[in-house]
Coordinates of C-alpha atoms in Angstrom, one line a residue:
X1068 CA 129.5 -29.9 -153.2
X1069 CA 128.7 -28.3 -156.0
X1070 CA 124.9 -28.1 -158.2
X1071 CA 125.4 -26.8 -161.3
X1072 CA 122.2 -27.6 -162.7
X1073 CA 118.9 -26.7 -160.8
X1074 CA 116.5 -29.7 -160.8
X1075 CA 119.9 -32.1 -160.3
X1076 CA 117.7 -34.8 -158.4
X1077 CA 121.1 -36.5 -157.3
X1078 CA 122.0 -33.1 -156.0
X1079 CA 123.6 -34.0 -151.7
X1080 CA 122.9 -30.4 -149.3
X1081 CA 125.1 -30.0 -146.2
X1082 CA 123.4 -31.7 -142.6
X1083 CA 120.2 -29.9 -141.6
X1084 CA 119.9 -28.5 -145.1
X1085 CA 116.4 -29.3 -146.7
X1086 CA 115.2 -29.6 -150.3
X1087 CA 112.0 -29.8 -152.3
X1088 CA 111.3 -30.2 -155.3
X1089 CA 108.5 -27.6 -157.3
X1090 CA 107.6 -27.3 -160.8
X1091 CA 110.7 -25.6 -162.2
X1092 CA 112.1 -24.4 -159.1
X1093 CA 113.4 -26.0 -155.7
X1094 CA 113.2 -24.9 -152.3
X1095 CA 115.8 -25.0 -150.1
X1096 CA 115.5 -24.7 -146.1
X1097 CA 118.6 -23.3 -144.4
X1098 CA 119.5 -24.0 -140.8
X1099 CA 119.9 -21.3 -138.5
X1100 CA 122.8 -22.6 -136.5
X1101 CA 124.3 -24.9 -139.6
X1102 CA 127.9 -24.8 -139.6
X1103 CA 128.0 -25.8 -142.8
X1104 CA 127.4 -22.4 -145.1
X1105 CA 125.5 -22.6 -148.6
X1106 CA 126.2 -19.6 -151.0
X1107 CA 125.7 -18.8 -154.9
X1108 CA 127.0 -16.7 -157.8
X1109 CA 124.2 -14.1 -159.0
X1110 CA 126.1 -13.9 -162.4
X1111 CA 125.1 -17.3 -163.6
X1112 CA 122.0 -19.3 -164.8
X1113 CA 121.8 -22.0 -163.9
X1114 CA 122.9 -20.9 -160.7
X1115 CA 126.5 -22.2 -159.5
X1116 CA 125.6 -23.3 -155.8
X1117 CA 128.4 -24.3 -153.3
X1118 CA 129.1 -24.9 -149.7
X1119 CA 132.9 -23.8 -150.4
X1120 CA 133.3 -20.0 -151.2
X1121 CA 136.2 -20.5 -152.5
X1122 CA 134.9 -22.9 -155.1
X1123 CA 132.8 -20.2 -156.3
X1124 CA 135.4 -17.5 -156.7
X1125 CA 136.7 -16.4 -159.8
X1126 CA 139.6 -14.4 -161.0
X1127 CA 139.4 -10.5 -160.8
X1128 CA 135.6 -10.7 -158.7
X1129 CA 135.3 -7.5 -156.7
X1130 CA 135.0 -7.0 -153.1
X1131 CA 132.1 -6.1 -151.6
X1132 CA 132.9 -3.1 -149.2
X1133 CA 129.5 -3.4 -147.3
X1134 CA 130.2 -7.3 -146.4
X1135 CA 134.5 -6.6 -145.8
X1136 CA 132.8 -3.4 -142.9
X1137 CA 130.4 -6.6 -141.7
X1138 CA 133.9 -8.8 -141.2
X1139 CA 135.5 -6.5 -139.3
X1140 CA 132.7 -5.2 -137.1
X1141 CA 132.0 -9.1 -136.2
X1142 CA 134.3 -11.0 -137.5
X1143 CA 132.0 -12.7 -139.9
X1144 CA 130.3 -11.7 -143.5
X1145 CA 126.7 -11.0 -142.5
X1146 CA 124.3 -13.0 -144.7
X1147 CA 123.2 -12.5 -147.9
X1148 CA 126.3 -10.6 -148.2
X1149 CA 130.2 -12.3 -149.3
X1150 CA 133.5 -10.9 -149.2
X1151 CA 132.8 -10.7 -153.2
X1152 CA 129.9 -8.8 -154.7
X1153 CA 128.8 -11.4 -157.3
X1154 CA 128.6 -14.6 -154.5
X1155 CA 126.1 -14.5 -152.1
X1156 CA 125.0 -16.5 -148.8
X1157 CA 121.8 -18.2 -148.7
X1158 CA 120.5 -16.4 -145.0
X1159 CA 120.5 -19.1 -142.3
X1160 CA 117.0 -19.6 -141.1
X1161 CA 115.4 -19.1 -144.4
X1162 CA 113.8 -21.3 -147.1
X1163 CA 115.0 -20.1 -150.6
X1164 CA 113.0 -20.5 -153.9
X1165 CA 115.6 -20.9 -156.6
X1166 CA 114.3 -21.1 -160.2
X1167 CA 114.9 -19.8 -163.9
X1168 CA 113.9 -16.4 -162.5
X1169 CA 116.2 -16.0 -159.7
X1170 CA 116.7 -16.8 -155.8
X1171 CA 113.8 -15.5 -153.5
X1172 CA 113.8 -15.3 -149.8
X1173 CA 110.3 -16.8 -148.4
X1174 CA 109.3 -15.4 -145.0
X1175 CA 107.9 -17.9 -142.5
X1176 CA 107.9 -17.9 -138.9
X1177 CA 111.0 -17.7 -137.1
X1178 CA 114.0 -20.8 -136.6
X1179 CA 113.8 -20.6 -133.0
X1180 CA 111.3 -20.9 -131.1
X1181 CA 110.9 -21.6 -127.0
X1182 CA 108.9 -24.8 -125.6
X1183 CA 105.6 -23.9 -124.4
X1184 CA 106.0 -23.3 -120.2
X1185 CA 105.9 -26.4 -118.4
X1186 CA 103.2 -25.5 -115.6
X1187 CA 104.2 -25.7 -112.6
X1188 CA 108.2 -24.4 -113.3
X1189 CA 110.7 -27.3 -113.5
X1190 CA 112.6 -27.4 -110.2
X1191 CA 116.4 -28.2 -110.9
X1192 CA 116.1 -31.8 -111.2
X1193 CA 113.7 -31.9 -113.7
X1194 CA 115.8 -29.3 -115.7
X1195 CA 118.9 -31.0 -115.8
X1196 CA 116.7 -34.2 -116.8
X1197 CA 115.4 -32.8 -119.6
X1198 CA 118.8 -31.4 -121.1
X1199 CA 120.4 -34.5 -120.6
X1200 CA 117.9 -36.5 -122.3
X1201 CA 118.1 -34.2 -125.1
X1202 CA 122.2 -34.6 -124.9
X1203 CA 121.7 -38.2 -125.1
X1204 CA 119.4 -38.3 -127.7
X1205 CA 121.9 -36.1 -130.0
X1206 CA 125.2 -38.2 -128.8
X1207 CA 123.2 -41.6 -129.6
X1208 CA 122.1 -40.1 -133.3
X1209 CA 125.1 -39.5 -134.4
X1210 CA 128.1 -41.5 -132.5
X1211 CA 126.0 -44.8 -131.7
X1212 CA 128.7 -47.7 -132.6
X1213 CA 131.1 -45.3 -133.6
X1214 CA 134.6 -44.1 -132.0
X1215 CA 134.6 -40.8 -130.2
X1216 CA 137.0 -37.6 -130.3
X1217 CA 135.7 -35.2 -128.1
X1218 CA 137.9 -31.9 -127.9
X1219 CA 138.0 -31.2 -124.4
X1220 CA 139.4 -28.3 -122.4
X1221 CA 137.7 -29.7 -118.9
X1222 CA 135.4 -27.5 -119.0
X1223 CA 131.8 -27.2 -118.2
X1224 CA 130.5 -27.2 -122.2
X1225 CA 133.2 -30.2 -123.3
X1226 CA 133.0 -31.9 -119.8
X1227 CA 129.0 -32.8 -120.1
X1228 CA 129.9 -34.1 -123.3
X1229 CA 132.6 -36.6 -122.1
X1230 CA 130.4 -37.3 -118.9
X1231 CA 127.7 -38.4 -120.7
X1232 CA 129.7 -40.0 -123.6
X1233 CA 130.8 -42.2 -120.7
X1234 CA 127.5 -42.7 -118.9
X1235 CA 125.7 -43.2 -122.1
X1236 CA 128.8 -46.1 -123.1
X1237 CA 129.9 -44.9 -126.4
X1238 CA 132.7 -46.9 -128.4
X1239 CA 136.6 -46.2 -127.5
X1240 CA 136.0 -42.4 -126.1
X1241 CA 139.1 -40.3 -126.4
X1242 CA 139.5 -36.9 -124.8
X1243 CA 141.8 -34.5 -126.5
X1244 CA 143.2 -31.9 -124.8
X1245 CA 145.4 -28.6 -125.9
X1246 CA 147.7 -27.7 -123.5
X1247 CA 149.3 -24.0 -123.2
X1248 CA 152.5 -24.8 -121.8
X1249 CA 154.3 -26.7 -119.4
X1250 CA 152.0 -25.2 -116.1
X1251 CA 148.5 -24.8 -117.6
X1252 CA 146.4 -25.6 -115.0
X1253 CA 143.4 -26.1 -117.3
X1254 CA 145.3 -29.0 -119.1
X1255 CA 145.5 -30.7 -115.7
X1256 CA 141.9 -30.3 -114.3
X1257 CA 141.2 -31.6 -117.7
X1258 CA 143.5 -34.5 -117.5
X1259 CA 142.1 -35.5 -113.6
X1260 CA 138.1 -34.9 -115.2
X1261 CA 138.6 -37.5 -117.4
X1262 CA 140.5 -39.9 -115.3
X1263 CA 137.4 -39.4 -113.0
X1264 CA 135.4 -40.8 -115.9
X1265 CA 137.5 -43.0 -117.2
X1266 CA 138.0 -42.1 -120.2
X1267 CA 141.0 -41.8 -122.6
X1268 CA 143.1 -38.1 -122.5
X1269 CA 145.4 -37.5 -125.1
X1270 CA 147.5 -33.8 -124.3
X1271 CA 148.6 -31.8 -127.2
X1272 CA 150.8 -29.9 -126.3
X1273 CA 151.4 -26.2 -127.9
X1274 CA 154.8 -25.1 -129.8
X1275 CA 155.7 -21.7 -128.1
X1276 CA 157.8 -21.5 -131.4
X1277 CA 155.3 -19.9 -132.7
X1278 CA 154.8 -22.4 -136.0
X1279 CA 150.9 -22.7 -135.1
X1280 CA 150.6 -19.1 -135.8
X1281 CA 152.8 -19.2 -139.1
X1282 CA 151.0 -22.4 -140.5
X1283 CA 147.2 -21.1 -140.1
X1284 CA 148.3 -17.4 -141.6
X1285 CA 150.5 -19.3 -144.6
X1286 CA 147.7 -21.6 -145.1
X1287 CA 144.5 -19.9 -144.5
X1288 CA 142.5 -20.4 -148.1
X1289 CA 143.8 -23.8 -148.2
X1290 CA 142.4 -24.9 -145.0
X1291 CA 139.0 -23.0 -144.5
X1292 CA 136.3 -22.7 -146.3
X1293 CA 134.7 -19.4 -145.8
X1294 CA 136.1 -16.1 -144.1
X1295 CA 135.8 -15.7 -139.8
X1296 CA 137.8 -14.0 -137.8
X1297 CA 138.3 -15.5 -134.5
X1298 CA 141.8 -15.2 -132.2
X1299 CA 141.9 -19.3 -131.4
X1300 CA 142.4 -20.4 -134.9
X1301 CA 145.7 -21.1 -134.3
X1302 CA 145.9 -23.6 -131.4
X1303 CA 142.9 -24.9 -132.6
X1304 CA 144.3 -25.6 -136.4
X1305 CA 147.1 -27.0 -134.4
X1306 CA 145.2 -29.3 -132.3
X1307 CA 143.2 -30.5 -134.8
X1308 CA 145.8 -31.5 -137.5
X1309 CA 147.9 -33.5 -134.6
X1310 CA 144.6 -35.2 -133.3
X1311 CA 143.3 -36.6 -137.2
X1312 CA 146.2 -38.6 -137.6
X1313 CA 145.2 -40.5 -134.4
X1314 CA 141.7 -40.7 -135.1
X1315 CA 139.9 -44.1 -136.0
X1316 CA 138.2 -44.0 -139.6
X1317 CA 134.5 -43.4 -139.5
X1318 CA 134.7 -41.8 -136.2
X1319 CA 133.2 -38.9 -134.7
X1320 CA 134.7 -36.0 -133.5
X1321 CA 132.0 -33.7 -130.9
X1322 CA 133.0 -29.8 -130.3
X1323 CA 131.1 -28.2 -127.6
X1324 CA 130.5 -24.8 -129.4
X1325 CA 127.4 -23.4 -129.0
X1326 CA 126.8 -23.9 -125.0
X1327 CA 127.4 -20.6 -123.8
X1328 CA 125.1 -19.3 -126.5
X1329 CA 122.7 -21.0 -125.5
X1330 CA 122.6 -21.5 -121.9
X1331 CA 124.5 -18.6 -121.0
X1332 CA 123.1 -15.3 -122.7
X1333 CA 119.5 -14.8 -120.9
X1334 CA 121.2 -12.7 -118.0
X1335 CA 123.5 -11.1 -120.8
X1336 CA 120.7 -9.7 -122.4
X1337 CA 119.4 -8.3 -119.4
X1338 CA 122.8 -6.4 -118.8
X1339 CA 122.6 -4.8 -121.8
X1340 CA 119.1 -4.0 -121.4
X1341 CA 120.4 -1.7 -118.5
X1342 CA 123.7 -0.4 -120.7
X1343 CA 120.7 0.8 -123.0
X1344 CA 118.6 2.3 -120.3
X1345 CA 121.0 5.1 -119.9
X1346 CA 120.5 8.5 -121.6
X1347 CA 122.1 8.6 -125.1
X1348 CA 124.0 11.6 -124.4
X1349 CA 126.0 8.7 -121.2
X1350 CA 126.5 6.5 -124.5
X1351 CA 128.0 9.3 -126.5
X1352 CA 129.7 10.7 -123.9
X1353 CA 131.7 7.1 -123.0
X1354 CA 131.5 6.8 -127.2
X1355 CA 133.7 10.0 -127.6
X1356 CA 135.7 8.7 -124.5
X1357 CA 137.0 5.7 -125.5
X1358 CA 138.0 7.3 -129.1
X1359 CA 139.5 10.7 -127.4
X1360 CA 141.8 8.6 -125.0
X1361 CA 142.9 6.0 -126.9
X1362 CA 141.3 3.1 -124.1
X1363 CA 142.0 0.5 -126.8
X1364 CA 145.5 0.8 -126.5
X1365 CA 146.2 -0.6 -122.5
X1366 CA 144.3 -2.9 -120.5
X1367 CA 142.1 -1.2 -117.9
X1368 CA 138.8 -1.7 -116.2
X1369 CA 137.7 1.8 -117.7
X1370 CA 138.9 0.3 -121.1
X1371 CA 136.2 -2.3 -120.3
X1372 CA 133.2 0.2 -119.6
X1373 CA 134.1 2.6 -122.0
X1374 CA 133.9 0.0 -125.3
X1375 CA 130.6 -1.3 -124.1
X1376 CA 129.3 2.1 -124.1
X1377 CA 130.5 3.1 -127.6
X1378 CA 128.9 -0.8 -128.9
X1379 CA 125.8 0.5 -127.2
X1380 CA 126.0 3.7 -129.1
X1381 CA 126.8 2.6 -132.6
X1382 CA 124.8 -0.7 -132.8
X1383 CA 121.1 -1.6 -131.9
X1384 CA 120.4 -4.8 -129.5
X1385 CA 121.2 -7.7 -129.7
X1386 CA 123.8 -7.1 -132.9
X1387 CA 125.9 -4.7 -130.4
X1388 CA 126.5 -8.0 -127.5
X1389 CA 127.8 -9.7 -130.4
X1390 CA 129.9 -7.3 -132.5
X1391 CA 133.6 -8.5 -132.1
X1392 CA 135.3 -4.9 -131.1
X1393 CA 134.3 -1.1 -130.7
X1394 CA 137.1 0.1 -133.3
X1395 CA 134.7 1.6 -136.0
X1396 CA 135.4 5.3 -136.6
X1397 CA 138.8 4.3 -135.3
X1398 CA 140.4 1.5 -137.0
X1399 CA 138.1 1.0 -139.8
X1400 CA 136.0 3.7 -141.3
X1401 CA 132.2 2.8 -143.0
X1402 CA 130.5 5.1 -144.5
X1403 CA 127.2 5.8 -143.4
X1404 CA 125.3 4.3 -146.4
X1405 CA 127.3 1.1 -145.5
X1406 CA 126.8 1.2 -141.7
X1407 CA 123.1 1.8 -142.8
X1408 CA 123.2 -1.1 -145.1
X1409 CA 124.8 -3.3 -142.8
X1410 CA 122.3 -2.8 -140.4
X1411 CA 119.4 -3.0 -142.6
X1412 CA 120.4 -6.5 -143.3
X1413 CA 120.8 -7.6 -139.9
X1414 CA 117.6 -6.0 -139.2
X1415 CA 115.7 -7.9 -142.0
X1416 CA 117.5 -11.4 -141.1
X1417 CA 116.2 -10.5 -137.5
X1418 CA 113.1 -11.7 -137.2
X1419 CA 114.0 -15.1 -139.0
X1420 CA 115.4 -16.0 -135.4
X1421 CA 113.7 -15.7 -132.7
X1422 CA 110.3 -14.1 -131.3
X1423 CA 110.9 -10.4 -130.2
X1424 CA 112.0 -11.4 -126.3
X1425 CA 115.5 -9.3 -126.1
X1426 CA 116.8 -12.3 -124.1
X1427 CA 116.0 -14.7 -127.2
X1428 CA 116.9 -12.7 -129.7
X1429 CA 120.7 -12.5 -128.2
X1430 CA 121.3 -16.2 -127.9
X1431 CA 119.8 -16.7 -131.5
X1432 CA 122.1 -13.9 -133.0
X1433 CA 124.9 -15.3 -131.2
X1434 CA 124.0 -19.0 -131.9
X1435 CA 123.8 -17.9 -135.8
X1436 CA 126.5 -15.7 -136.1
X1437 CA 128.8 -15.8 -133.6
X1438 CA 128.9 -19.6 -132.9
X1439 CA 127.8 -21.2 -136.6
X1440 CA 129.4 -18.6 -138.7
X1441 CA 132.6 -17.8 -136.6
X1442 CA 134.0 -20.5 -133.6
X1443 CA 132.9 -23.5 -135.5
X1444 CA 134.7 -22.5 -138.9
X1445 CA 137.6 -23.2 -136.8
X1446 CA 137.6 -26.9 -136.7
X1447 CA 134.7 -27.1 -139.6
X1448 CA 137.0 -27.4 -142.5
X1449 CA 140.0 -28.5 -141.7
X1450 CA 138.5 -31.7 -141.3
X1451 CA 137.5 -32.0 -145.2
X1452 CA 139.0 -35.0 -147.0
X1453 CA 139.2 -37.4 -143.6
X1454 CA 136.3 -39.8 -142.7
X1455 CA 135.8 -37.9 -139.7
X1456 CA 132.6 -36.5 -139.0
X1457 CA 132.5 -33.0 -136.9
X1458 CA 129.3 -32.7 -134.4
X1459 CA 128.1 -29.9 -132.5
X1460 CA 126.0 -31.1 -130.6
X1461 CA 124.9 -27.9 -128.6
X1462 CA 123.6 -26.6 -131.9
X1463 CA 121.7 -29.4 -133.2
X1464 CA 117.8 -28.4 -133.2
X1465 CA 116.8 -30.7 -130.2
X1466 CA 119.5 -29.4 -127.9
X1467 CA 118.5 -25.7 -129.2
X1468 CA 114.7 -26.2 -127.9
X1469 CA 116.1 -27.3 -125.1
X1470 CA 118.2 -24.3 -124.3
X1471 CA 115.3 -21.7 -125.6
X1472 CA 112.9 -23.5 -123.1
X1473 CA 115.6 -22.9 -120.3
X1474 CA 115.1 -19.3 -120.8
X1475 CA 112.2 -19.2 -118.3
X1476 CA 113.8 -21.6 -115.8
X1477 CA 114.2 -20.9 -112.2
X1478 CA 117.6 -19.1 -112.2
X1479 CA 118.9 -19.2 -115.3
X1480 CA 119.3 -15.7 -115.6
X1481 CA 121.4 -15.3 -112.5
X1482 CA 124.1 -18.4 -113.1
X1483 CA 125.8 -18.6 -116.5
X1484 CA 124.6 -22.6 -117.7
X1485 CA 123.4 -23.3 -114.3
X1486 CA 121.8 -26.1 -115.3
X1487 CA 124.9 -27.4 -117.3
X1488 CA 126.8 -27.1 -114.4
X1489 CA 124.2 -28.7 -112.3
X1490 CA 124.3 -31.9 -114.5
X1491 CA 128.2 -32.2 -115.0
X1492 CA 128.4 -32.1 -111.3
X1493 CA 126.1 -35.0 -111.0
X1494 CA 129.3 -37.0 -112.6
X1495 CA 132.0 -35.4 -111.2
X1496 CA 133.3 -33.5 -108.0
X1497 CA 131.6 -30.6 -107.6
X1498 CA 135.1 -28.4 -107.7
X1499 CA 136.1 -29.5 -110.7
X1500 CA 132.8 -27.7 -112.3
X1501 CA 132.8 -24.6 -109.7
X1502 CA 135.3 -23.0 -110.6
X1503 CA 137.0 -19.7 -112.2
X1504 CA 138.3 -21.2 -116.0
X1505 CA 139.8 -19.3 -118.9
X1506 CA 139.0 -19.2 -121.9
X1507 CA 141.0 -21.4 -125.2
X1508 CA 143.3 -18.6 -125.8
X1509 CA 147.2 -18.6 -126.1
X1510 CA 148.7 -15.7 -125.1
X1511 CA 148.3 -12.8 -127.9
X1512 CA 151.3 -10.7 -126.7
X1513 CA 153.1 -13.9 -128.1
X1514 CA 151.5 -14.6 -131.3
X1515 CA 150.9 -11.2 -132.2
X1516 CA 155.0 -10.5 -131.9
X1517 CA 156.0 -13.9 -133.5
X1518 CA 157.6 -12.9 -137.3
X1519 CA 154.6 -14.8 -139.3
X1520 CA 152.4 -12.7 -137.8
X1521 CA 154.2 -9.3 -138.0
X1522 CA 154.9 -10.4 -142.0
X1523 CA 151.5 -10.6 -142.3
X1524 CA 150.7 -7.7 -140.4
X1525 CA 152.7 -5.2 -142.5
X1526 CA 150.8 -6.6 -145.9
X1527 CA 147.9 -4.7 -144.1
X1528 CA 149.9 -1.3 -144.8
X1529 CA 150.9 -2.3 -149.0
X1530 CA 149.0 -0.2 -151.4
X1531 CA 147.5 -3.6 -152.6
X1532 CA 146.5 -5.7 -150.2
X1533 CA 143.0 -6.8 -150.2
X1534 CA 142.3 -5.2 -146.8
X1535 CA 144.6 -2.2 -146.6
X1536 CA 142.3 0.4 -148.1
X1537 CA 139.8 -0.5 -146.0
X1538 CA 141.7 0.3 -142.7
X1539 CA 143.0 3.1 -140.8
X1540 CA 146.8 3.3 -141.7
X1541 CA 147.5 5.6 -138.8
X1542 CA 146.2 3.2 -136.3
X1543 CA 147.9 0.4 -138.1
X1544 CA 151.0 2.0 -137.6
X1545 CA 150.7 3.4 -134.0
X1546 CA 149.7 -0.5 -132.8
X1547 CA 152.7 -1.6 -134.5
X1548 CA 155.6 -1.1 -131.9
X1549 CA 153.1 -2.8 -129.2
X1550 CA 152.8 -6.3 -131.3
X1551 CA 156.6 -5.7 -132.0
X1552 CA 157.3 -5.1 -128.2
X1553 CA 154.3 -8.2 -127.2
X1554 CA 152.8 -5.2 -125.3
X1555 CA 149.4 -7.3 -124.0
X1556 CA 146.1 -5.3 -125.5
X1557 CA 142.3 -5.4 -124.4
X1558 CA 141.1 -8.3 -125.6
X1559 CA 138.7 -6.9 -128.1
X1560 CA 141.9 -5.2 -129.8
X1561 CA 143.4 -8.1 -130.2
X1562 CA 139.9 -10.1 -131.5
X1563 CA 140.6 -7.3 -134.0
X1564 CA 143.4 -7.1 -135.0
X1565 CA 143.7 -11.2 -135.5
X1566 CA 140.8 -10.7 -137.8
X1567 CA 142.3 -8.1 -140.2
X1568 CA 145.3 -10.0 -140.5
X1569 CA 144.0 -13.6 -141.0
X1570 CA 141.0 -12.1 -143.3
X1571 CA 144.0 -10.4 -145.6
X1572 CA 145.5 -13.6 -145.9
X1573 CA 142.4 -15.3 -146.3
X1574 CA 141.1 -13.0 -149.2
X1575 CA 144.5 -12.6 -150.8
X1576 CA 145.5 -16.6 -151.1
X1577 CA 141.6 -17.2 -152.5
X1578 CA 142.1 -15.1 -154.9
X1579 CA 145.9 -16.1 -156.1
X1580 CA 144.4 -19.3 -156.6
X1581 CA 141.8 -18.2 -158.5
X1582 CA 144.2 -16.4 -161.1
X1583 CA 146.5 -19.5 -161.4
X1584 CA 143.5 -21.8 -162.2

């Protein structure tokens, strides 16, 4: 999409986008939590406006250090900003005025926003009656009379989906699952869940071969859309291009992102309340600690404390919960005008979210950023050119009021998505949603020491790769042997390091394409 003149009345915006008309201007409403992202070039009039970044690119445009420092602190370009300094992001949660004068920000109150209390407090049967007739209400919208493809690891977020999917009777309901290998006991809780419900389970089964790896790295600006870093792109690309093929036309496809956001952050917040309740000189200390020993080399419990100390050091609430790794000052190195500037743009898109509650504040950062900008770019995309629609339905607006209201529920600071929980286990056993689960991850070790991945990692250290200069060459080179030798790493290390590479690619196919246009 594509609006090259401004008062285009035949002009289509992404879902949840909103447009009005005004004498010689038009204002455009941006959903916090759309996954669908709306930028601009600032070098043109009429404005070039596009929900592709790529489309907007042109040969020889010039990174934008402040946005490429954002990347690898989060693992998304923080709005306004774009990997290139002449594009940027219309800021989710905003209405834009765009005329012959320019593109102006309007303040108004913020996206998100909690019910008022219900008086007396809803006991646990009234919650979980009121999310699922929220659920419903988003599933019948958008898949009423139309086939279903839920992605589904079994899970609590993908399970409430297919439960009430199948309660609700939707049309031919198919459960996809990815498996990791022969003996992944996730891919068989998921296969007996939805035998329970009696739904459809189709297993995709992963390629230890590695080709997932080598076919999201070879083909990243050809696939995505925008720039994210996030460490299941891979088995999710993989999953995804098996699964359209078997798809009926006009269907739906429902991805559960955006649960754990919202449902599952109040007691987070809290948490890090108490990490920032400790003297700054404990934060510098643990800081200094994690740089001085080299934690985010081996996998250790003090690893674990040590990072969230230096994120509580370097970065205010709620943007430190969210950043993606600890590595600044050690793998990457800002200046302090840009870690200034970086902040001062968070700090300004801020108050578009949420009132000032900490607890609030978190999910709607994390909805916005992490889940909107990052884990759904993953599937996003790549399903551009089918007649398959992509729904999330735990970041559509109703569901969102929903989960805001929550916040003040009996208990849900103390159970991660109690009330989720609660209503899955009104449809299944109560084991199958009680229960220890990992996360949709393939083993890193593996990936990281696959030969697409090294290849891609050693661009990182040429003189003119798009990401080199702005990377630590010594660490790039000490971490080396351990992806060579599939030495396992903390898990923000790898978030990291997954991000540098695939961003490099990203960057550096965008912009080949651009020169041979």
């Amino acid at each position: 999409m594509m609006i090259r003149e401004l008062a285009s009345s035949g002009t289509q915006l992404p879902m949840g986008f909103q447009r009005r008309e005004k004498q010689a201007a038009m204002e455009i409403s941006v959903p916090l939590t759309g996954t669908e992202q709306l930028y601009y070039r600032t070098d043109e009039k009429p404005h070039q406006i596009s929900d592709d970044l790529r489309a907007l690119h042109v040969a020889h445009d010039e990174l934008d250090e402040t946005a490429i420092y954002s990347y690898l602190q989060f693992g998304a370009v923080v709005p306004p900003l774009s990997p290139w300094k002449a594009i940027r992001r219309f800021i989710p949660g905003t209405t834009a005025t765009i005329s012959n004068t320019g593109i102006q920000t309007l303040p108004r109150q913020p996206s998100l926003r909690p019910l008022p209390k219900a008086s007396p407090s809803p006991d646990i049967e009234q919650q979980i009656s009121t999310v699922v007739a929220a659920l419903d209400r988003c599933l019948l919208q958008h898949c009423a009379g139309r086939p279903v493809t839920i992605l589904f690891s079994g899970g609590v977020d993908s399970g409430l989906l297919a439960a009430r999917a199948s309660a609700l009777g939707l049309k031919n309901v198919t459960l996809v699952n990815y498996c990791f290998g022969p003996n992944d006991p996730e891919s068989m809780l998921a296969e007996q869940m939805a035998r329970h419900l009696g739904l459809k389970f189709v297993r995709i089964v992963e390629d230890t071969g590695g080709s997932d790896v080598a076919d999201v790295l070879q083909h990243a600006g050809r696939y995505y859309r925008t720039l994210f870093g996030d460490h299941s792109a891979a088995p999710t690309c993989a999953m995804i291009r098996a699964i359209i093929p078997r798809c009926e036309p006009g269907g739906v496809v429902l991805e559960g992102t955006g649960a754990d956001s919202g449902f599952g952050e109040f007691g987070r917040a809290m948490q890090w309340q108490r990490v920032y309740s400790l003297p700054a000189w404990g934060r510098k200390l643990g800081a200094a600690a994690y740089r001085t020993t080299r934690a985010w080399g081996r996998v250790s419990k003090l690893e674990y404390y040590l990072r969230i100390l230096r994120r509580a050091d370097q970065l205010p609430h709620p943007f430190s919960a969210v950043a993606e790794n600890a590595l600044r000052g050690i793998a990457y190195h800002p200046s302090k005008d840009i870690i200034s500037a970086i902040e001062e743009h968070l700090l300004q898109w801020l108050p578009h979210m949420s009132p000032p509650d900490p607890r609030l504040q978190l999910a709607a950062f994390d909805l916005s950023l992490g889940c909107a900008s990052i884990t759904a770019q993953k599937s996003r995309s790549l399903f551009d050119g089918t007649s398959l629609d992509v729904v999330y339905p735990y970041l559509l607006p109703d569901m969102i009021d929903v989960a805001f209201a929550s916040v003040d529920w009996p208990g849900s600071g103390t159970e991660v998505k109690r009330v989720l929980k609660a209503a899955l286990a009104r449809h299944v056993p109560a084991a199958m949603v009680y229960r220890a689960k990992s996360g949709f991850v393939a083993s890193m070790p593996d990936k990281f020491g696959h030969k697409a991945f090294l290849t891609a990692f050693d661009k990182l250290l040429e003189p003119r790769s798009p990401l080199g200069r702005f990377l630590d060459r010594k660490f790039l080179l000490g971490i080396r042997p351990k992806l060579a030798a599939k030495r396992k790493l903390p898990p923000q290390t790898e978030y990291f390091l997954w991000c540098a590479v695939f961003g490099n690619e990203w960057i550096e196919q965008v912009s080949r394409r651009s020169l041979n246009s």
